[in-house]
Amino acid sequence: MAKVPLYYYSSSSNLTGRFAESLARTDARPVFNLADPKVRRTEAPGPWVLLTPSYKAGNANEVTLPAGVRSFLKSPMNRRRLIGIIGSGNRNFGIYYQAAARRLAQRSGRPILFEFELSGTREDVERCAAIMAELDAALNAI
């Protein structure tokens, strides 16, 4: 069964990266880091899911969506093939927790599939893997 690839952005803290790599180990899902300029310049070959952190910490002028994600989404084909969003955040951000994922979901009309804090827990990875497996099955049935 084909697996929907996960494109993610992770900064030097690698919190989001740890989650993405754990997901890849759990279910052999292909994952691609948008912090890599070569990855950002590609187009997703088909349906894909975005995993994005939120960096807004209370400053209304601060951008929430990482530059690597914005760059990848400049491609009309990548925007069209995006099928869902997974958000990573920090509850210390208060009302800005998951701001990037929620704002992008609202603008794109794509659903938020899962949210977790920081690098997530083993249970978060397992729940997310189950959601992604359901998505894989649905797309493979088409």
Coordinates of C-alpha atoms in Angstrom, one line a residue, residues 56-58 89-99 102 117:
K56 CA 4.5 32.7 17.5
A57 CA 5.1 33.5 21.1
G58 CA 2.8 36.4 21.7
G89 CA 3.4 23.7 19.2
N90 CA 4.2 24.8 22.7
R91 CA 1.3 25.4 25.1
N92 CA 3.4 28.2 26.7
F93 CA 2.4 30.2 23.6
G94 CA -1.1 30.5 25.0
I95 CA -3.6 31.5 22.3
Y96 CA -0.9 31.2 19.7
Y97 CA -0.5 27.4 20.4
Q98 CA -0.8 25.7 17.0
A99 CA -1.3 29.1 15.3
R102 CA -4.7 26.5 12.3
E117 CA 3.1 19.6 21.8

